Amino acid sequence: TLGERAEKLGMRAYIVGGIVRDLFLGRDNLDLDIVVEGDAPRFLKSWEKDGLRVSVHERYKTGTVVFPGGKKVDVATARREFYEFPVAQPKVFTDSLKHDLYRRDFTVNAMAVSINQSTWGVLVDFFGGRRDLGKKILKVLHNLSFVEDPTRVLRGIRLEQRLGLALEDNTLRLLRSCVRGGLLVRLSGFRLRSELELSFRERFPYPAAKRMEELGVWEVLFPGLRLGETGRRTFRRLGAFLGRISRDFPDFRGRQWLAFFSALLMESPENIRLAAIDRLNLPESERGIVVKCLSELGAVEHELGGRSGPSNSQIYAFLRDADPAACLFWSAATGRWRVRRRILLYLTRLHRTSSLLKGRDLIELGYGATPRIGAILEKLKILRLDGILENRDDEVRYVRY
Ligand code: ATP
């Protein structure tokens, strides 16, 4: 349908980038990026006439269309970018697909597949992406790639680890000299934060973090940082615990990286930590979570480490106001198994406990809509957490007498 539409408008359309790479690797990829030779805004607006939600960026000749069911497709115009100086805002000229692909980061990301009816499925691969996938290597398109955009250092390490590719020799050499030359220092806090978020959103962030250490990336980004055995162990544990909790906390995915970032900083002295946090220019809410992760580990261990206590309801009361990312960090960072077990109990079970009776039931039992209902429900929850009330009958009996 996308292809038919392009054909009707006299444009050529291609799927490009990560999705083509992942098709060859047999990996799922839900991001659909399309490039048209023609005019992306005109292509997009033709969907608007069909009542679909479309947003268009005229200046960059790009935009997005949302299909029924919520599938989002990004559409760009094949274009050539001239970098006037490194890290500048690119100027946009309508031009050929080849130039569009040439401005991409790695050969394996610079392939396109035609989706027009007449040429459906034809692979466009000017730079040997298919060959490099076969050789399992990650290779830049030209020697200035990292200079043009130093975030590619972080992207490269992330893709290398996720896809099981190896940075090709010359690419690795260029990457190293970009790191050594201090180019990463020029990245804004915002871009750096976005890249770290992506790196620490991976299914297993540890290998990339280790590789960054090996290549000296951390040292350039956060001078004086120390990532030792405790930090590394915390990283690995975080990776192992993630799956257990992400489904319970729907908005957790966007903040999980804060737990990893805290692990990265946990062994460094206070002034280095603060400088690193400042470097990212975090919004206050995120900054608060990282500071809390690092500063309250001792208090958490003290509170939750007792041999016989605390009770489930005490664990719940202590952790309920903390962000799940902080709880996860503490569970992975502590060296004390009791503390870890209690936090994981909270994250997997206690946090979603509620009384079996609802407000409605209390009204039926004759409590009227009084403010007391909230307090009674809270009390029921506490008794249920501690296993004192086991079922609905217990709760009814408790409320009655
Ligand atoms: P992911 O699965 O992490 O989303 P992806 O390769 O699809 O991986 P995106 O960030 O969605 O990554 O980028 C889509 C495409 O845009 C990439 O495949 C690449 O071709 C290009 N791209 C993204 N960032 C850069 C960059 N910094 N420099 C050059 N090309 C880039």
Short mmCIF file of C-alpha atoms and ligand atoms in Angstrom, two decimals:
data_model
loop_
_atom_site.label_atom_id
_atom_site.label_comp_id
_atom_site.label_asym_id
_atom_site.label_seq_id
_atom_site.Cartn_x
_atom_site.Cartn_y
_atom_site.Cartn_z
CA THR A 1 0.00 0.00 0.00
CA LEU A 2 2.81 2.43 0.82
CA GLY A 3 4.48 1.36 -2.40
CA GLU A 4 1.27 1.67 -4.44
CA ARG A 5 0.75 5.15 -3.13
CA ALA A 6 4.29 6.19 -4.03
CA GLU A 7 3.85 4.74 -7.50
CA LYS A 8 0.61 6.68 -8.00
CA LEU A 9 2.32 9.90 -7.00
CA GLY A 10 5.22 9.19 -9.33
CA MET A 11 7.78 8.76 -6.53
CA ARG A 12 10.06 5.93 -5.61
CA ALA A 13 9.89 4.66 -2.04
CA TYR A 14 12.26 2.49 -0.04
CA ILE A 15 12.46 1.02 3.41
CA VAL A 16 15.85 1.97 4.79
CA GLY A 17 18.23 1.68 7.71
CA GLY A 18 17.86 -0.54 10.77
CA ILE A 19 14.86 -2.45 9.50
CA VAL A 20 16.65 -3.65 6.36
CA ARG A 21 19.65 -4.70 8.41
CA ASP A 22 17.39 -6.56 10.84
CA LEU A 23 15.50 -8.27 8.00
CA PHE A 24 18.75 -9.84 6.89
CA LEU A 25 19.66 -10.76 10.44
CA GLY A 26 16.22 -12.24 11.08
CA ARG A 27 15.63 -9.89 14.02
CA ASP A 28 12.39 -8.14 14.91
CA ASN A 29 12.34 -4.42 14.30
CA LEU A 30 9.20 -2.37 14.74
CA ASP A 31 10.53 0.96 13.46
CA LEU A 32 9.58 1.48 9.85
CA ASP A 33 11.69 4.16 8.16
CA ILE A 34 10.88 5.10 4.60
CA VAL A 35 12.78 7.30 2.19
CA VAL A 36 11.12 8.63 -0.95
CA GLU A 37 12.77 9.99 -4.03
CA GLY A 38 10.35 12.81 -4.58
CA ASP A 39 8.70 14.78 -1.85
CA ALA A 40 7.94 13.25 1.54
CA PRO A 41 5.46 15.97 2.61
CA ARG A 42 3.39 15.41 -0.54
CA PHE A 43 3.51 11.66 0.04
CA LEU A 44 2.43 12.13 3.66
CA LYS A 45 -0.34 14.57 2.86
CA SER A 46 -1.90 12.04 0.51
CA TRP A 47 -2.55 9.91 3.63
CA GLU A 48 -3.98 12.86 5.45
CA LYS A 49 -6.72 13.00 2.82
CA ASP A 50 -7.63 9.44 3.85
CA GLY A 51 -8.16 10.64 7.40
CA LEU A 52 -4.91 9.29 8.87
CA ARG A 53 -2.90 11.21 11.42
CA VAL A 54 0.03 12.87 9.70
CA SER A 55 2.68 15.28 10.90
CA VAL A 56 4.99 17.04 8.49
CA HIS A 57 8.25 18.91 8.93
CA GLU A 58 8.39 21.08 5.80
CA ARG A 59 11.86 22.42 6.43
CA TYR A 60 13.48 19.00 6.64
CA LYS A 61 11.02 17.42 4.21
CA THR A 62 10.23 14.65 6.63
CA GLY A 63 7.24 13.52 8.63
CA THR A 64 5.26 10.71 10.19
CA VAL A 65 2.05 8.93 9.38
CA VAL A 66 0.17 6.84 11.93
CA PHE A 67 -1.82 3.92 10.55
CA PRO A 68 -4.93 2.48 12.19
CA GLY A 69 -3.76 0.29 15.04
CA GLY A 70 -1.07 2.82 15.98
CA LYS A 71 1.73 1.73 13.63
CA LYS A 72 3.97 4.75 13.07
CA VAL A 73 5.94 5.17 9.88
CA ASP A 74 8.64 7.82 9.47
CA VAL A 75 9.07 9.17 5.98
CA ALA A 76 12.02 11.25 4.77
CA THR A 77 12.95 12.73 1.43
CA ALA A 78 16.10 11.37 -0.16
CA ARG A 79 18.47 14.19 0.44
CA ARG A 80 22.04 15.28 0.57
CA GLU A 81 23.42 16.95 3.63
CA PHE A 82 26.34 19.31 3.73
CA TYR A 83 28.01 19.65 7.06
CA GLU A 84 29.39 23.15 7.10
CA PHE A 85 31.32 22.25 10.18
CA PRO A 86 31.10 19.21 12.40
CA VAL A 87 27.97 18.86 14.53
CA ALA A 88 26.21 21.68 12.62
CA GLN A 89 22.55 21.62 11.65
CA PRO A 90 22.44 20.04 8.21
CA LYS A 91 21.07 21.97 5.22
CA VAL A 92 18.65 19.97 3.16
CA PHE A 93 18.63 19.54 -0.61
CA THR A 94 16.43 17.15 -2.48
CA ASP A 95 18.73 14.68 -4.12
CA SER A 96 19.26 11.04 -4.80
CA LEU A 97 18.90 8.00 -2.61
CA LYS A 98 22.60 7.36 -2.83
CA HIS A 99 23.41 10.56 -1.05
CA ASP A 100 20.81 9.84 1.59
CA LEU A 101 22.40 6.50 2.30
CA TYR A 102 25.89 7.95 2.24
CA ARG A 103 25.21 10.18 5.22
CA ARG A 104 24.35 7.18 7.40
CA ASP A 105 26.57 5.72 10.07
CA PHE A 106 27.56 2.18 9.07
CA THR A 107 27.41 0.19 5.84
CA VAL A 108 24.98 -2.31 7.40
CA ASN A 109 22.63 0.61 8.15
CA ALA A 110 22.98 2.11 4.69
CA MET A 111 20.90 -0.34 2.68
CA ALA A 112 17.46 0.24 1.19
CA VAL A 113 14.79 -2.02 -0.27
CA SER A 114 12.39 -0.74 -2.91
CA ILE A 115 8.70 -1.01 -2.09
CA ASN A 116 7.26 0.29 -5.37
CA GLN A 117 5.15 -2.36 -7.11
CA SER A 118 7.28 -2.54 -10.23
CA THR A 119 10.56 -2.95 -8.36
CA TRP A 120 9.27 -4.48 -5.14
CA GLY A 121 11.92 -6.07 -2.97
CA VAL A 122 14.94 -4.91 -4.94
CA LEU A 123 17.89 -4.30 -2.61
CA VAL A 124 19.86 -1.07 -2.99
CA ASP A 125 23.28 -1.54 -1.46
CA PHE A 126 25.89 0.94 -2.70
CA PHE A 127 28.37 0.47 0.11
CA GLY A 128 28.57 -3.26 0.67
CA GLY A 129 26.27 -3.54 3.67
CA ARG A 130 25.17 -7.04 2.72
CA ARG A 131 28.77 -8.20 2.37
CA ASP A 132 29.67 -6.67 5.75
CA LEU A 133 26.72 -8.36 7.42
CA GLY A 134 28.02 -11.61 5.99
CA LYS A 135 31.46 -10.84 7.41
CA LYS A 136 29.82 -9.76 10.67
CA ILE A 137 31.54 -6.41 10.69
CA LEU A 138 30.49 -2.87 11.44
CA LYS A 139 32.16 -0.43 9.11
CA VAL A 140 31.84 3.32 8.61
CA LEU A 141 31.20 4.70 5.14
CA HIS A 142 34.12 7.11 5.17
CA ASN A 143 37.00 8.21 7.37
CA LEU A 144 35.39 11.39 8.68
CA SER A 145 32.28 9.65 9.95
CA PHE A 146 33.05 9.90 13.67
CA VAL A 147 34.32 13.45 13.29
CA GLU A 148 31.09 14.47 11.59
CA ASP A 149 29.01 12.98 14.34
CA PRO A 150 30.70 11.63 17.46
CA THR A 151 27.48 10.03 18.75
CA ARG A 152 28.33 7.33 16.21
CA VAL A 153 30.99 6.12 18.65
CA LEU A 154 28.26 5.22 21.12
CA ARG A 155 25.93 3.93 18.41
CA GLY A 156 28.74 1.77 17.05
CA ILE A 157 29.49 0.19 20.40
CA ARG A 158 25.82 -0.40 21.07
CA LEU A 159 25.18 -2.05 17.70
CA GLU A 160 28.37 -4.08 17.90
CA GLN A 161 27.27 -5.64 21.17
CA ARG A 162 23.60 -6.04 20.35
CA LEU A 163 24.05 -7.53 16.90
CA GLY A 164 27.18 -9.56 17.60
CA LEU A 165 29.14 -7.69 14.92
CA ALA A 166 32.75 -6.57 15.30
CA LEU A 167 34.02 -3.07 14.57
CA GLU A 168 36.10 -3.47 11.41
CA ASP A 169 39.84 -2.71 11.85
CA ASN A 170 39.98 0.68 10.17
CA THR A 171 36.68 1.71 11.80
CA LEU A 172 38.03 0.74 15.19
CA ARG A 173 41.15 2.78 14.55
CA LEU A 174 39.06 5.82 13.58
CA LEU A 175 36.85 5.32 16.61
CA ARG A 176 39.84 5.18 18.90
CA SER A 177 41.31 8.34 17.48
CA CYS A 178 37.96 10.10 17.84
CA VAL A 179 37.92 9.11 21.50
CA ARG A 180 41.55 10.04 22.03
CA GLY A 181 41.09 13.32 20.20
CA GLY A 182 38.47 14.33 22.73
CA LEU A 183 35.69 14.82 20.16
CA LEU A 184 33.13 13.33 22.52
CA VAL A 185 33.59 16.30 24.78
CA ARG A 186 31.74 18.39 22.21
CA LEU A 187 28.50 16.44 22.54
CA SER A 188 25.76 18.36 24.29
CA GLY A 189 24.41 17.03 27.56
CA PHE A 190 21.12 16.33 25.86
CA ARG A 191 22.57 14.22 23.04
CA LEU A 192 24.79 12.35 25.44
CA ARG A 193 21.88 11.64 27.71
CA SER A 194 19.83 10.34 24.76
CA GLU A 195 22.62 8.01 23.68
CA LEU A 196 23.18 6.69 27.18
CA GLU A 197 19.48 6.12 27.57
CA LEU A 198 19.49 4.02 24.40
CA SER A 199 22.57 2.08 25.46
CA PHE A 200 21.12 1.31 28.88
CA ARG A 201 17.75 0.39 27.42
CA GLU A 202 19.21 -2.60 25.67
CA ARG A 203 18.19 -6.05 26.82
CA PHE A 204 21.71 -6.58 28.22
CA PRO A 205 23.57 -3.28 28.71
CA TYR A 206 26.61 -4.73 30.42
CA PRO A 207 28.68 -5.79 27.38
CA ALA A 208 28.45 -2.31 25.84
CA ALA A 209 29.38 -0.67 29.15
CA LYS A 210 32.41 -2.93 29.39
CA ARG A 211 33.43 -2.15 25.84
CA MET A 212 33.11 1.59 26.55
CA GLU A 213 35.45 1.10 29.48
CA GLU A 214 37.97 -0.80 27.33
CA LEU A 215 37.94 1.88 24.66
CA GLY A 216 38.36 4.67 27.17
CA VAL A 217 34.99 6.26 26.40
CA TRP A 218 33.92 6.62 30.01
CA GLU A 219 37.13 8.33 30.92
CA VAL A 220 36.64 10.96 28.22
CA LEU A 221 32.98 11.50 29.02
CA PHE A 222 33.29 11.48 32.79
CA PRO A 223 36.90 12.16 33.76
CA GLY A 224 37.99 10.36 36.91
CA LEU A 225 35.18 7.81 36.78
CA ARG A 226 35.99 4.48 38.37
CA LEU A 227 34.13 1.38 37.28
CA GLY A 228 35.37 -1.46 39.43
CA GLU A 229 34.15 -4.90 40.42
CA THR A 230 31.20 -3.64 42.51
CA GLY A 231 29.91 -1.49 39.66
CA ARG A 232 30.36 -4.29 37.16
CA ARG A 233 28.57 -6.78 39.38
CA THR A 234 25.72 -4.31 39.84
CA PHE A 235 25.47 -3.88 36.07
CA ARG A 236 25.20 -7.62 35.52
CA ARG A 237 22.61 -8.05 38.25
CA LEU A 238 20.54 -5.18 36.88
CA GLY A 239 20.49 -6.92 33.52
CA ALA A 240 19.34 -10.13 35.15
CA PHE A 241 16.58 -8.52 37.24
CA LEU A 242 15.12 -6.27 34.53
CA GLY A 243 12.80 -8.80 32.95
CA ARG A 244 11.13 -9.56 36.24
CA ILE A 245 9.90 -6.10 36.87
CA SER A 246 9.41 -4.23 33.61
CA ARG A 247 6.00 -5.71 32.88
CA ASP A 248 4.68 -4.56 36.28
CA PHE A 249 5.70 -0.94 35.86
CA PRO A 250 4.49 0.29 32.50
CA ASP A 251 6.48 3.52 32.40
CA PHE A 252 9.61 1.95 33.82
CA ARG A 253 11.35 1.35 30.48
CA GLY A 254 11.99 5.05 30.00
CA ARG A 255 13.78 5.26 33.34
CA GLN A 256 15.61 1.96 33.61
CA TRP A 257 18.73 3.61 32.24
CA LEU A 258 18.94 5.69 35.43
CA ALA A 259 19.62 2.55 37.43
CA PHE A 260 22.47 1.65 35.08
CA PHE A 261 23.83 5.16 35.13
CA SER A 262 23.86 5.00 38.93
CA ALA A 263 25.76 1.72 38.75
CA LEU A 264 28.29 3.40 36.50
CA LEU A 265 28.87 6.10 39.11
CA MET A 266 28.59 4.14 42.33
CA GLU A 267 32.29 3.57 42.93
CA SER A 268 33.45 7.06 42.10
CA PRO A 269 34.07 9.82 44.64
CA GLU A 270 31.30 12.30 45.31
CA ASN A 271 32.76 15.16 43.23
CA ILE A 272 33.22 12.92 40.17
CA ARG A 273 29.66 11.65 40.51
CA LEU A 274 28.23 15.13 40.70
CA ALA A 275 30.26 16.32 37.75
CA ALA A 276 29.00 13.35 35.72
CA ILE A 277 25.39 14.05 36.65
CA ASP A 278 25.84 17.73 35.75
CA ARG A 279 27.43 16.79 32.44
CA LEU A 280 24.18 15.20 31.26
CA ASN A 281 22.06 18.22 32.08
CA LEU A 282 19.29 15.99 33.36
CA PRO A 283 15.78 17.20 34.04
CA GLU A 284 15.23 17.61 37.78
CA SER A 285 13.12 14.44 38.13
CA GLU A 286 15.82 12.22 36.62
CA ARG A 287 18.59 13.92 38.48
CA GLY A 288 16.66 13.33 41.70
CA ILE A 289 16.40 9.60 41.02
CA VAL A 290 20.13 9.19 40.40
CA VAL A 291 21.07 11.21 43.48
CA LYS A 292 18.65 9.17 45.57
CA CYS A 293 19.96 5.87 44.19
CA LEU A 294 23.49 6.77 45.19
CA SER A 295 22.90 8.56 48.47
CA GLU A 296 20.33 6.23 50.04
CA LEU A 297 21.83 2.82 49.46
CA GLY A 298 23.21 2.79 53.01
CA ALA A 299 19.88 3.79 54.55
CA VAL A 300 18.04 1.13 52.53
CA GLU A 301 20.47 -1.54 53.69
CA HIS A 302 20.07 -0.39 57.26
CA GLU A 303 16.28 -0.39 57.07
CA LEU A 304 15.77 -3.62 55.16
CA GLY A 305 18.71 -5.68 56.35
CA GLY A 306 17.45 -6.90 59.71
CA ARG A 307 17.78 -10.58 60.55
CA SER A 308 14.17 -11.07 61.62
CA GLY A 309 12.31 -7.96 60.44
CA PRO A 310 10.99 -5.98 58.69
CA SER A 311 7.50 -7.28 57.98
CA ASN A 312 6.06 -7.16 54.48
CA SER A 313 3.99 -4.12 55.35
CA GLN A 314 7.09 -2.34 56.64
CA ILE A 315 8.99 -3.13 53.44
CA TYR A 316 6.04 -1.82 51.49
CA ALA A 317 5.80 1.37 53.54
CA PHE A 318 9.51 2.00 53.17
CA LEU A 319 9.69 1.53 49.39
CA ARG A 320 6.30 2.70 48.15
CA ASP A 321 7.37 6.27 47.41
CA ALA A 322 10.67 5.36 45.78
CA ASP A 323 10.95 5.15 42.01
CA PRO A 324 11.09 1.53 40.74
CA ALA A 325 14.37 2.39 38.99
CA ALA A 326 15.87 3.29 42.38
CA CYS A 327 14.47 0.12 43.99
CA LEU A 328 15.97 -1.92 41.19
CA PHE A 329 19.32 -0.20 41.62
CA TRP A 330 19.38 -0.86 45.37
CA SER A 331 18.46 -4.52 44.88
CA ALA A 332 21.37 -4.96 42.47
CA ALA A 333 23.87 -2.75 44.26
CA THR A 334 23.60 -4.16 47.74
CA GLY A 335 25.97 -6.87 48.79
CA ARG A 336 23.46 -8.16 51.34
CA TRP A 337 21.17 -10.93 50.17
CA ARG A 338 18.41 -10.19 52.67
CA VAL A 339 18.12 -6.65 51.43
CA ARG A 340 18.11 -7.81 47.82
CA ARG A 341 15.45 -10.44 48.47
CA ARG A 342 13.19 -7.98 50.24
CA ILE A 343 13.40 -5.36 47.52
CA LEU A 344 12.72 -7.93 44.83
CA LEU A 345 9.76 -9.17 46.84
CA TYR A 346 8.44 -5.63 46.86
CA LEU A 347 9.02 -5.15 43.12
CA THR A 348 7.47 -8.41 42.05
CA ARG A 349 4.62 -8.79 44.55
CA LEU A 350 4.13 -6.40 47.42
CA HIS A 351 3.81 -3.26 45.34
CA ARG A 352 0.64 -4.50 43.68
CA THR A 353 -1.06 -5.91 46.73
CA SER A 354 -4.39 -4.35 47.62
CA SER A 355 -7.24 -5.38 49.85
CA LEU A 356 -9.72 -7.82 48.33
CA LEU A 357 -12.66 -5.70 49.43
CA LYS A 358 -13.12 -2.52 47.45
CA GLY A 359 -14.71 0.79 48.47
CA ARG A 360 -17.95 -0.37 46.90
CA ASP A 361 -18.02 -3.43 49.17
CA LEU A 362 -17.51 -1.29 52.25
CA ILE A 363 -20.43 0.93 51.26
CA GLU A 364 -22.58 -2.21 50.92
CA LEU A 365 -21.41 -3.27 54.35
CA GLY A 366 -22.84 -0.02 55.66
CA TYR A 367 -19.84 2.28 55.84
CA GLY A 368 -21.35 5.08 53.75
CA ALA A 369 -19.04 7.20 51.61
CA THR A 370 -16.98 8.49 54.49
CA PRO A 371 -13.29 9.39 54.43
CA ARG A 372 -12.87 6.42 56.75
CA ILE A 373 -13.20 4.07 53.79
CA GLY A 374 -9.73 4.96 52.52
CA ALA A 375 -8.23 4.35 55.93
CA ILE A 376 -10.00 1.00 56.29
CA LEU A 377 -8.84 -0.17 52.87
CA GLU A 378 -5.30 0.79 53.77
CA LYS A 379 -5.51 -1.16 57.02
CA LEU A 380 -6.88 -4.20 55.17
CA LYS A 381 -4.01 -4.00 52.73
CA ILE A 382 -1.44 -3.93 55.54
CA LEU A 383 -2.99 -6.94 57.25
CA ARG A 384 -3.12 -8.76 53.94
CA LEU A 385 0.54 -7.93 53.20
CA ASP A 386 1.51 -9.44 56.51
CA GLY A 387 -0.57 -12.54 55.88
CA ILE A 388 -2.93 -11.85 58.77
CA LEU A 389 -5.97 -11.61 56.53
CA GLU A 390 -5.82 -14.29 53.87
CA ASN A 391 -9.08 -14.06 51.98
CA ARG A 392 -12.22 -12.07 51.41
CA ASP A 393 -14.10 -13.68 54.30
CA ASP A 394 -11.28 -12.71 56.65
CA GLU A 395 -11.57 -9.15 55.46
CA VAL A 396 -15.36 -9.04 55.84
CA ARG A 397 -15.03 -10.45 59.35
CA TYR A 398 -12.35 -7.92 60.22
CA VAL A 399 -14.48 -5.01 58.98
CA ARG A 400 -17.57 -6.25 60.83
CA TYR A 401 -16.02 -6.67 64.26
P1 ATP B 1 17.68 0.72 16.73
O1 ATP B 1 17.25 -0.69 16.56
O2 ATP B 1 18.55 0.97 17.91
O3 ATP B 1 16.57 1.70 16.56
P2 ATP B 1 18.51 1.69 14.20
O4 ATP B 1 19.73 1.43 13.37
O5 ATP B 1 17.18 1.40 13.58
O6 ATP B 1 18.71 0.90 15.53
P3 ATP B 1 17.73 4.46 14.59
O7 ATP B 1 18.25 5.34 15.63
O8 ATP B 1 16.30 4.14 14.53
O9 ATP B 1 18.63 3.16 14.73
O10 ATP B 1 18.21 5.03 13.21
C1 ATP B 1 17.67 4.61 11.98
C2 ATP B 1 18.72 4.73 10.89
O11 ATP B 1 19.16 6.09 10.76
C3 ATP B 1 19.98 3.94 11.16
O12 ATP B 1 19.86 2.61 10.73
C4 ATP B 1 21.02 4.72 10.40
O13 ATP B 1 20.96 4.38 9.03
C5 ATP B 1 20.55 6.14 10.53
N1 ATP B 1 21.19 6.86 11.65
C6 ATP B 1 20.74 7.00 12.90
N2 ATP B 1 21.56 7.75 13.66
C7 ATP B 1 22.57 8.10 12.86
C8 ATP B 1 23.75 8.90 13.04
N3 ATP B 1 24.06 9.44 14.22
N4 ATP B 1 24.55 9.05 11.97
C9 ATP B 1 24.23 8.50 10.78
N5 ATP B 1 23.18 7.76 10.55
C10 ATP B 1 22.34 7.54 11.57
#
